[in-house]
PDB file of C-alpha atoms in Angstrom:
ATOM      1  CA  MET A   1    -105.893 -88.667  20.113  1.00  0.00           C
ATOM      2  CA  ARG A   2    -107.106 -86.536  22.622  1.00  0.00           C
ATOM      3  CA  LEU A   3    -105.698 -83.778  24.251  1.00  0.00           C
ATOM      4  CA  VAL A   4    -106.432 -83.609  27.929  1.00  0.00           C
ATOM      5  CA  LEU A   5    -106.020 -80.819  30.301  1.00  0.00           C
ATOM      6  CA  TYR A   6    -106.485 -81.582  34.789  1.00  0.00           C
ATOM      7  CA  GLU A   7    -106.654 -79.522  36.864  1.00  0.00           C
ATOM      8  CA  VAL A   8    -104.134 -76.849  35.312  1.00  0.00           C
ATOM      9  CA  SER A   9    -103.112 -73.749  37.598  1.00  0.00           C
ATOM     10  CA  LYS A  10    -101.100 -71.227  37.175  1.00  0.00           C
ATOM     11  CA  SER A  11    -100.642 -67.625  38.863  1.00  0.00           C
ATOM     12  CA  PHE A  12     -97.906 -64.610  37.349  1.00  0.00           C
ATOM     13  CA  ASP A  13     -96.952 -63.198  41.208  1.00  0.00           C
ATOM     14  CA  ASN A  14    -100.449 -63.012  42.683  1.00  0.00           C
ATOM     15  CA  ASN A  15    -102.274 -63.350  40.074  1.00  0.00           C
ATOM     16  CA  ARG A  16    -103.946 -66.456  39.052  1.00  0.00           C
ATOM     17  CA  VAL A  17    -104.235 -66.741  35.724  1.00  0.00           C
ATOM     18  CA  LEU A  18    -105.310 -69.971  35.478  1.00  0.00           C
ATOM     19  CA  ASP A  19    -107.435 -71.654  37.408  1.00  0.00           C
ATOM     20  CA  ASN A  20    -107.383 -75.080  37.621  1.00  0.00           C
ATOM     21  CA  ALA A  21    -108.068 -75.241  33.823  1.00  0.00           C
ATOM     22  CA  SER A  22    -110.001 -79.175  32.104  1.00  0.00           C
ATOM     23  CA  TYR A  23    -110.981 -79.668  29.306  1.00  0.00           C
ATOM     24  CA  LEU A  24    -110.290 -82.810  26.734  1.00  0.00           C
ATOM     25  CA  PHE A  25    -109.763 -82.160  22.841  1.00  0.00           C
ATOM     26  CA  GLU A  26    -110.209 -84.899  20.375  1.00  0.00           C
ATOM     27  CA  GLN A  27    -108.744 -85.159  17.096  1.00  0.00           C
ATOM     28  CA  GLY A  28    -111.740 -84.916  14.380  1.00  0.00           C
ATOM     29  CA  LYS A  29    -113.057 -82.088  15.451  1.00  0.00           C
ATOM     30  CA  VAL A  30    -112.340 -77.490  15.582  1.00  0.00           C
ATOM     31  CA  TYR A  31    -112.380 -76.278  18.870  1.00  0.00           C
ATOM     32  CA  GLY A  32    -112.391 -72.567  19.689  1.00  0.00           C
ATOM     33  CA  ILE A  33    -111.723 -71.471  22.971  1.00  0.00           C
ATOM     34  CA  LEU A  34    -112.607 -68.028  23.416  1.00  0.00           C
ATOM     35  CA  GLY A  35    -111.931 -65.603  25.682  1.00  0.00           C
ATOM     36  CA  SER A  36    -112.022 -61.752  26.184  1.00  0.00           C
ATOM     37  CA  LYS A  37    -107.564 -59.800  26.529  1.00  0.00           C
ATOM     38  CA  GLY A  38    -105.645 -60.695  29.228  1.00  0.00           C
ATOM     39  CA  SER A  39    -108.405 -64.047  30.160  1.00  0.00           C
ATOM     40  CA  GLY A  40    -105.425 -65.642  30.013  1.00  0.00           C
ATOM     41  CA  LYS A  41    -105.265 -67.564  26.166  1.00  0.00           C
ATOM     42  CA  SER A  42    -102.333 -66.920  26.143  1.00  0.00           C
ATOM     43  CA  THR A  43    -100.602 -68.285  29.199  1.00  0.00           C
ATOM     44  CA  LEU A  44    -103.125 -71.787  28.030  1.00  0.00           C
ATOM     45  CA  ILE A  45    -101.609 -71.268  24.898  1.00  0.00           C
ATOM     46  CA  ASN A  46     -97.638 -71.660  26.419  1.00  0.00           C
ATOM     47  CA  CYS A  47     -98.464 -73.553  28.790  1.00  0.00           C
ATOM     48  CA  ILE A  48     -99.419 -76.716  26.011  1.00  0.00           C
ATOM     49  CA  THR A  49     -97.046 -75.800  24.098  1.00  0.00           C
ATOM     50  CA  GLY A  50     -94.071 -75.896  27.378  1.00  0.00           C
ATOM     51  CA  GLU A  51     -93.880 -72.304  27.545  1.00  0.00           C
ATOM     52  CA  ASP A  52     -94.585 -71.521  30.151  1.00  0.00           C
ATOM     53  CA  ASP A  53     -94.694 -73.860  33.645  1.00  0.00           C
ATOM     54  CA  PHE A  54     -97.963 -74.403  35.084  1.00  0.00           C
ATOM     55  CA  ASP A  55     -97.629 -75.234  38.940  1.00  0.00           C
ATOM     56  CA  SER A  56    -100.065 -78.222  38.880  1.00  0.00           C
ATOM     57  CA  GLY A  57    -102.659 -79.791  37.551  1.00  0.00           C
ATOM     58  CA  SER A  58    -101.634 -82.151  34.329  1.00  0.00           C
ATOM     59  CA  ILE A  59    -101.861 -82.344  29.477  1.00  0.00           C
ATOM     60  CA  GLN A  60    -101.836 -85.353  28.104  1.00  0.00           C
ATOM     61  CA  LEU A  61    -101.688 -86.416  25.144  1.00  0.00           C
ATOM     62  CA  LEU A  62    -103.361 -90.206  24.581  1.00  0.00           C
ATOM     63  CA  ASP A  63    -103.658 -91.852  21.487  1.00  0.00           C
ATOM     64  CA  ASP A  64    -105.352 -94.632  20.405  1.00  0.00           C
ATOM     65  CA  ASP A  65    -104.651 -97.140  23.299  1.00  0.00           C
ATOM     66  CA  ASP A  66    -104.669 -93.917  26.370  1.00  0.00           C
ATOM     67  CA  ASP A  67    -100.525 -94.055  26.159  1.00  0.00           C
ATOM     68  CA  ASN A  68     -99.741 -90.220  26.864  1.00  0.00           C
ATOM     69  CA  VAL A  69     -96.891 -89.659  24.346  1.00  0.00           C
ATOM     70  CA  TYR A  70     -97.306 -85.893  24.704  1.00  0.00           C
ATOM     71  CA  ASN A  71     -94.299 -83.954  23.513  1.00  0.00           C
ATOM     72  CA  TYR A  72     -94.079 -80.241  22.464  1.00  0.00           C
ATOM     73  CA  ASN A  73     -92.511 -81.503  19.252  1.00  0.00           C
ATOM     74  CA  GLN A  74     -96.198 -82.143  18.862  1.00  0.00           C
ATOM     75  CA  ILE A  75     -97.837 -78.403  18.996  1.00  0.00           C
ATOM     76  CA  GLY A  76     -97.516 -76.249  15.901  1.00  0.00           C
ATOM     77  CA  VAL A  77     -99.280 -72.700  16.663  1.00  0.00           C
ATOM     78  CA  THR A  78     -99.534 -70.396  14.308  1.00  0.00           C
ATOM     79  CA  TYR A  79     -99.496 -66.417  15.512  1.00  0.00           C
ATOM     80  CA  SER A  80    -102.179 -63.585  14.241  1.00  0.00           C
ATOM     81  CA  VAL A  81     -98.965 -61.376  13.047  1.00  0.00           C
ATOM     82  CA  PRO A  82     -96.896 -64.085  11.105  1.00  0.00           C
ATOM     83  CA  VAL A  83     -93.034 -64.013  11.535  1.00  0.00           C
ATOM     84  CA  LEU A  84     -91.621 -65.162   7.556  1.00  0.00           C
ATOM     85  CA  PRO A  85     -88.448 -64.604   6.588  1.00  0.00           C
ATOM     86  CA  ASP A  86     -89.370 -62.013   4.597  1.00  0.00           C
ATOM     87  CA  PHE A  87     -86.066 -62.019   2.506  1.00  0.00           C
ATOM     88  CA  LEU A  88     -87.232 -65.015   1.346  1.00  0.00           C
ATOM     89  CA  THR A  89     -90.699 -66.180  -1.546  1.00  0.00           C
ATOM     90  CA  GLY A  90     -93.157 -68.582  -0.762  1.00  0.00           C
ATOM     91  CA  ASN A  91     -91.421 -70.937  -2.701  1.00  0.00           C
ATOM     92  CA  GLU A  92     -88.239 -70.805  -1.141  1.00  0.00           C
ATOM     93  CA  LEU A  93     -89.812 -71.268   2.328  1.00  0.00           C
ATOM     94  CA  VAL A  94     -91.815 -74.115   1.458  1.00  0.00           C
ATOM     95  CA  LYS A  95     -89.033 -75.859  -0.113  1.00  0.00           C
ATOM     96  CA  PHE A  96     -87.435 -75.082   3.192  1.00  0.00           C
ATOM     97  CA  PHE A  97     -89.466 -76.378   5.361  1.00  0.00           C
ATOM     98  CA  MET A  98     -89.881 -79.655   2.835  1.00  0.00           C
ATOM     99  CA  ASP A  99     -86.035 -80.508   3.085  1.00  0.00           C
ATOM    100  CA  VAL A 100     -86.258 -79.623   6.947  1.00  0.00           C
ATOM    101  CA  ASN A 101     -89.256 -81.928   7.696  1.00  0.00           C
ATOM    102  CA  LYS A 102     -88.934 -84.147   5.099  1.00  0.00           C
ATOM    103  CA  ASP A 103     -88.610 -88.206   7.602  1.00  0.00           C
ATOM    104  CA  LYS A 104     -92.533 -86.497   9.336  1.00  0.00           C
ATOM    105  CA  MET A 105     -93.827 -85.610   5.582  1.00  0.00           C
ATOM    106  CA  ASP A 106     -96.435 -87.526   3.428  1.00  0.00           C
ATOM    107  CA  ASN A 107     -94.546 -87.419   0.836  1.00  0.00           C
ATOM    108  CA  SER A 108     -96.869 -88.342  -1.637  1.00  0.00           C
ATOM    109  CA  TYR A 109     -98.003 -84.509  -1.139  1.00  0.00           C
ATOM    110  CA  THR A 110     -96.009 -82.655  -3.884  1.00  0.00           C
ATOM    111  CA  MET A 111     -95.327 -78.466  -3.734  1.00  0.00           C
ATOM    112  CA  ASP A 112     -97.715 -77.935  -5.571  1.00  0.00           C
ATOM    113  CA  ASP A 113    -100.074 -79.793  -3.409  1.00  0.00           C
ATOM    114  CA  TYR A 114     -99.043 -78.586  -0.470  1.00  0.00           C
ATOM    115  CA  PHE A 115     -99.753 -74.316  -1.667  1.00  0.00           C
ATOM    116  CA  ASN A 116    -102.937 -75.999  -3.373  1.00  0.00           C
ATOM    117  CA  PHE A 117    -103.961 -76.894  -0.110  1.00  0.00           C
ATOM    118  CA  VAL A 118    -103.435 -73.445   1.904  1.00  0.00           C
ATOM    119  CA  GLY A 119    -105.537 -71.994  -1.394  1.00  0.00           C
ATOM    120  CA  LEU A 120    -101.954 -70.010  -1.886  1.00  0.00           C
ATOM    121  CA  GLU A 121    -102.201 -67.988  -6.016  1.00  0.00           C
ATOM    122  CA  ILE A 122     -99.238 -68.678  -8.464  1.00  0.00           C
ATOM    123  CA  GLY A 123     -98.613 -64.851  -8.067  1.00  0.00           C
ATOM    124  CA  ASP A 124     -98.146 -65.313  -4.269  1.00  0.00           C
ATOM    125  CA  ARG A 125     -95.209 -68.641  -4.813  1.00  0.00           C
ATOM    126  CA  TYR A 126     -92.970 -66.868  -6.251  1.00  0.00           C
ATOM    127  CA  ARG A 127     -93.461 -63.474  -4.304  1.00  0.00           C
ATOM    128  CA  LEU A 128     -90.858 -61.917  -1.771  1.00  0.00           C
ATOM    129  CA  ILE A 129     -93.139 -62.921   1.458  1.00  0.00           C
ATOM    130  CA  ALA A 130     -92.163 -59.094   1.993  1.00  0.00           C
ATOM    131  CA  ASP A 131     -93.874 -58.039  -0.562  1.00  0.00           C
ATOM    132  CA  CYS A 132     -97.203 -60.566   0.104  1.00  0.00           C
ATOM    133  CA  SER A 133    -100.529 -59.548   1.859  1.00  0.00           C
ATOM    134  CA  ASP A 134    -100.766 -61.277   5.305  1.00  0.00           C
ATOM    135  CA  SER A 135    -103.869 -63.507   4.903  1.00  0.00           C
ATOM    136  CA  VAL A 136    -101.103 -64.612   1.690  1.00  0.00           C
ATOM    137  CA  LYS A 137     -97.551 -64.696   5.439  1.00  0.00           C
ATOM    138  CA  TYR A 138    -100.705 -66.030   7.525  1.00  0.00           C
ATOM    139  CA  ARG A 139    -101.428 -69.135   4.524  1.00  0.00           C
ATOM    140  CA  LEU A 140     -97.980 -69.710   4.243  1.00  0.00           C
ATOM    141  CA  GLN A 141     -97.455 -70.256   8.551  1.00  0.00           C
ATOM    142  CA  LEU A 142    -100.109 -72.107   8.347  1.00  0.00           C
ATOM    143  CA  LEU A 143     -98.994 -74.156   5.807  1.00  0.00           C
ATOM    144  CA  CYS A 144     -95.474 -74.897   7.639  1.00  0.00           C
ATOM    145  CA  VAL A 145     -96.953 -75.724  11.206  1.00  0.00           C
ATOM    146  CA  VAL A 146     -98.824 -78.274   8.873  1.00  0.00           C
ATOM    147  CA  MET A 147     -95.709 -79.161   7.687  1.00  0.00           C
ATOM    148  CA  ALA A 148     -94.536 -80.259  10.645  1.00  0.00           C
ATOM    149  CA  ASN A 149     -97.275 -82.415  10.915  1.00  0.00           C
ATOM    150  CA  PRO A 150     -98.083 -81.673  14.702  1.00  0.00           C
ATOM    151  CA  SER A 151    -100.240 -83.661  16.232  1.00  0.00           C
ATOM    152  CA  VAL A 152    -101.903 -80.340  17.759  1.00  0.00           C
ATOM    153  CA  ILE A 153    -102.447 -76.670  15.813  1.00  0.00           C
ATOM    154  CA  ILE A 154    -102.953 -74.311  17.557  1.00  0.00           C
ATOM    155  CA  LEU A 155    -104.120 -71.301  15.178  1.00  0.00           C
ATOM    156  CA  ASP A 156    -103.390 -67.772  18.318  1.00  0.00           C
ATOM    157  CA  GLU A 157    -105.975 -64.816  17.074  1.00  0.00           C
ATOM    158  CA  PRO A 158    -106.166 -66.083  13.528  1.00  0.00           C
ATOM    159  CA  THR A 159    -109.372 -63.528  12.594  1.00  0.00           C
ATOM    160  CA  ILE A 160    -107.680 -60.101  14.064  1.00  0.00           C
ATOM    161  CA  LEU A 161    -106.961 -58.972  10.138  1.00  0.00           C
ATOM    162  CA  TYR A 162    -108.451 -61.607   8.397  1.00  0.00           C
ATOM    163  CA  ASP A 163    -111.312 -60.771   5.978  1.00  0.00           C
ATOM    164  CA  ASN A 164    -115.139 -62.894   5.570  1.00  0.00           C
ATOM    165  CA  GLU A 165    -113.762 -65.119   2.437  1.00  0.00           C
ATOM    166  CA  PHE A 166    -109.879 -66.232   4.441  1.00  0.00           C
ATOM    167  CA  MET A 167    -112.341 -67.489   8.004  1.00  0.00           C
ATOM    168  CA  HIS A 168    -114.400 -68.641   5.329  1.00  0.00           C
ATOM    169  CA  ASP A 169    -111.169 -70.508   3.429  1.00  0.00           C
ATOM    170  CA  LEU A 170    -109.386 -71.631   6.527  1.00  0.00           C
ATOM    171  CA  ARG A 171    -112.536 -73.217   7.641  1.00  0.00           C
ATOM    172  CA  ASP A 172    -112.231 -75.834   4.332  1.00  0.00           C
ATOM    173  CA  ILE A 173    -108.619 -76.193   6.021  1.00  0.00           C
ATOM    174  CA  LEU A 174    -109.049 -77.274   8.722  1.00  0.00           C
ATOM    175  CA  LYS A 175    -111.644 -79.494   8.877  1.00  0.00           C
ATOM    176  CA  GLN A 176    -109.349 -81.351   6.079  1.00  0.00           C
ATOM    177  CA  LEU A 177    -106.672 -81.071   9.410  1.00  0.00           C
ATOM    178  CA  THR A 178    -109.601 -82.553  11.370  1.00  0.00           C
ATOM    179  CA  GLU A 179    -109.257 -85.737  10.762  1.00  0.00           C
ATOM    180  CA  ARG A 180    -105.216 -86.201  11.372  1.00  0.00           C
ATOM    181  CA  HIS A 181    -104.745 -83.223  13.661  1.00  0.00           C
ATOM    182  CA  ILE A 182    -106.486 -82.086  16.917  1.00  0.00           C
ATOM    183  CA  ILE A 183    -107.633 -77.650  15.734  1.00  0.00           C
ATOM    184  CA  ILE A 184    -107.946 -75.977  18.517  1.00  0.00           C
ATOM    185  CA  ILE A 185    -108.542 -71.324  17.632  1.00  0.00           C
ATOM    186  CA  ALA A 186    -107.873 -69.466  20.402  1.00  0.00           C
ATOM    187  CA  THR A 187    -109.877 -66.145  20.339  1.00  0.00           C
ATOM    188  CA  ASN A 188    -111.291 -63.669  21.310  1.00  0.00           C
ATOM    189  CA  GLN A 189    -114.449 -63.012  18.673  1.00  0.00           C
ATOM    190  CA  LEU A 190    -117.658 -64.906  18.136  1.00  0.00           C
ATOM    191  CA  GLN A 191    -118.764 -64.961  15.680  1.00  0.00           C
ATOM    192  CA  SER A 192    -116.079 -65.156  13.230  1.00  0.00           C
ATOM    193  CA  ILE A 193    -115.739 -69.263  14.361  1.00  0.00           C
ATOM    194  CA  ARG A 194    -119.359 -69.385  15.224  1.00  0.00           C
ATOM    195  CA  THR A 195    -118.644 -70.939  11.548  1.00  0.00           C
ATOM    196  CA  VAL A 196    -115.451 -72.930  12.286  1.00  0.00           C
ATOM    197  CA  CYS A 197    -115.402 -74.575  15.522  1.00  0.00           C
ATOM    198  CA  ASP A 198    -116.975 -77.912  16.553  1.00  0.00           C
ATOM    199  CA  ASP A 199    -117.178 -76.651  19.719  1.00  0.00           C
ATOM    200  CA  ILE A 200    -116.232 -74.483  21.576  1.00  0.00           C
ATOM    201  CA  VAL A 201    -115.115 -73.381  25.544  1.00  0.00           C
ATOM    202  CA  VAL A 202    -115.346 -70.402  26.602  1.00  0.00           C
ATOM    203  CA  LEU A 203    -112.316 -69.476  29.222  1.00  0.00           C
ATOM    204  CA  ASN A 204    -112.712 -66.569  32.027  1.00  0.00           C
ATOM    205  CA  ASN A 205    -111.861 -66.160  35.754  1.00  0.00           C
ATOM    206  CA  GLY A 206    -109.108 -69.089  35.153  1.00  0.00           C
ATOM    207  CA  THR A 207    -111.681 -72.112  33.907  1.00  0.00           C
ATOM    208  CA  LEU A 208    -113.123 -73.312  30.856  1.00  0.00           C
ATOM    209  CA  ASN A 209    -116.969 -73.949  30.115  1.00  0.00           C
ATOM    210  CA  GLU A 210    -117.915 -75.409  26.893  1.00  0.00           C
ATOM    211  CA  ILE A 211    -120.741 -73.651  25.800  1.00  0.00           C
ATOM    212  CA  THR A 212    -123.505 -75.506  24.286  1.00  0.00           C
ATOM    213  CA  HIS A 213    -125.269 -76.169  20.617  1.00  0.00           C
ATOM    214  CA  GLU A 214    -128.359 -74.645  22.053  1.00  0.00           C
ATOM    215  CA  GLN A 215    -127.269 -72.247  23.746  1.00  0.00           C
ATOM    216  CA  LEU A 216    -125.172 -70.752  20.278  1.00  0.00           C
ATOM    217  CA  LYS A 217    -128.665 -70.387  19.192  1.00  0.00           C
ATOM    218  CA  ASN A 218    -129.767 -67.939  22.607  1.00  0.00           C
ATOM    219  CA  GLU A 219    -128.570 -64.711  21.145  1.00  0.00           C
ATOM    220  CA  GLU A 220    -129.120 -63.349  24.525  1.00  0.00           C
ATOM    221  CA  PHE A 221    -126.868 -65.815  26.019  1.00  0.00           C
ATOM    222  CA  LEU A 222    -124.540 -64.971  23.208  1.00  0.00           C
ATOM    223  CA  HIS A 223    -124.974 -61.040  23.886  1.00  0.00           C
ATOM    224  CA  ALA A 224    -123.937 -61.051  27.115  1.00  0.00           C
ATOM    225  CA  VAL A 225    -120.715 -63.301  26.080  1.00  0.00           C
ATOM    226  CA  GLU A 226    -119.910 -60.981  23.468  1.00  0.00           C
ATOM    227  CA  VAL A 227    -119.893 -58.376  26.289  1.00  0.00           C
ATOM    228  CA  MET A 228    -118.274 -60.598  28.230  1.00  0.00           C
ATOM    229  CA  LEU A 229    -115.780 -60.637  25.370  1.00  0.00           C
ATOM    230  CA  LYS A 230    -115.332 -57.187  25.074  1.00  0.00           C
ATOM    231  CA  GLU A 231    -113.610 -56.247  28.267  1.00  0.00           C
ATOM    232  CA  ASP A 232    -110.447 -56.639  29.812  1.00  0.00           C
ATOM    233  CA  ASP A 233    -110.355 -58.583  32.998  1.00  0.00           C
ATOM    234  CA  ASN A 234    -107.001 -59.132  33.487  1.00  0.00           C
ATOM    235  CA  VAL A 235    -107.505 -62.465  35.184  1.00  0.00           C
TER     236      VAL A 235
END
């Protein structure tokens, strides 16, 4: 499976946020999209999910036969601050999502299998979501996305609230998901995703440009990227 962005452009009034952005995302890898605040990461995600219409270009999801099978139901997104029904327990939420998505799911997986997959402890499963920590809420949100079995999973700013232990767990979870999904992390935190992602691209001035593995070894280059990421350039 491949997600192909070809010369995608999007403007708001006179502000050109995406300018012929092109990139190929393939199943089997975890990708990072780096961009400063205002760089257009959210706009790019919204174009992929169908929340926003783009002005020109194309977005395709190609299967192994090169047929375009793209539709918005095949894109799943997790957000930095999960929006979940606080009046349910984690167990009740997951049971509900298993019932809703039973036609899409692997029937060999039990509820415990799903909880174990994202590392949710027994106590957290039966606690009201309102009383759960931020990292537990994020794990529940990610689990709900995984159960819907989309071809593409996008994590929007998962590095904002969470510690190194969570990011280590997240890396292991995502590596397991790459066998069946295209994984994309959108963030402005380079150091947090260096060990998580296989390939990293920078969204700047509306275009996507890959950082090579050689560049990732160049501390001067990395410093320049981090300076750029701290800017609020509104492009």
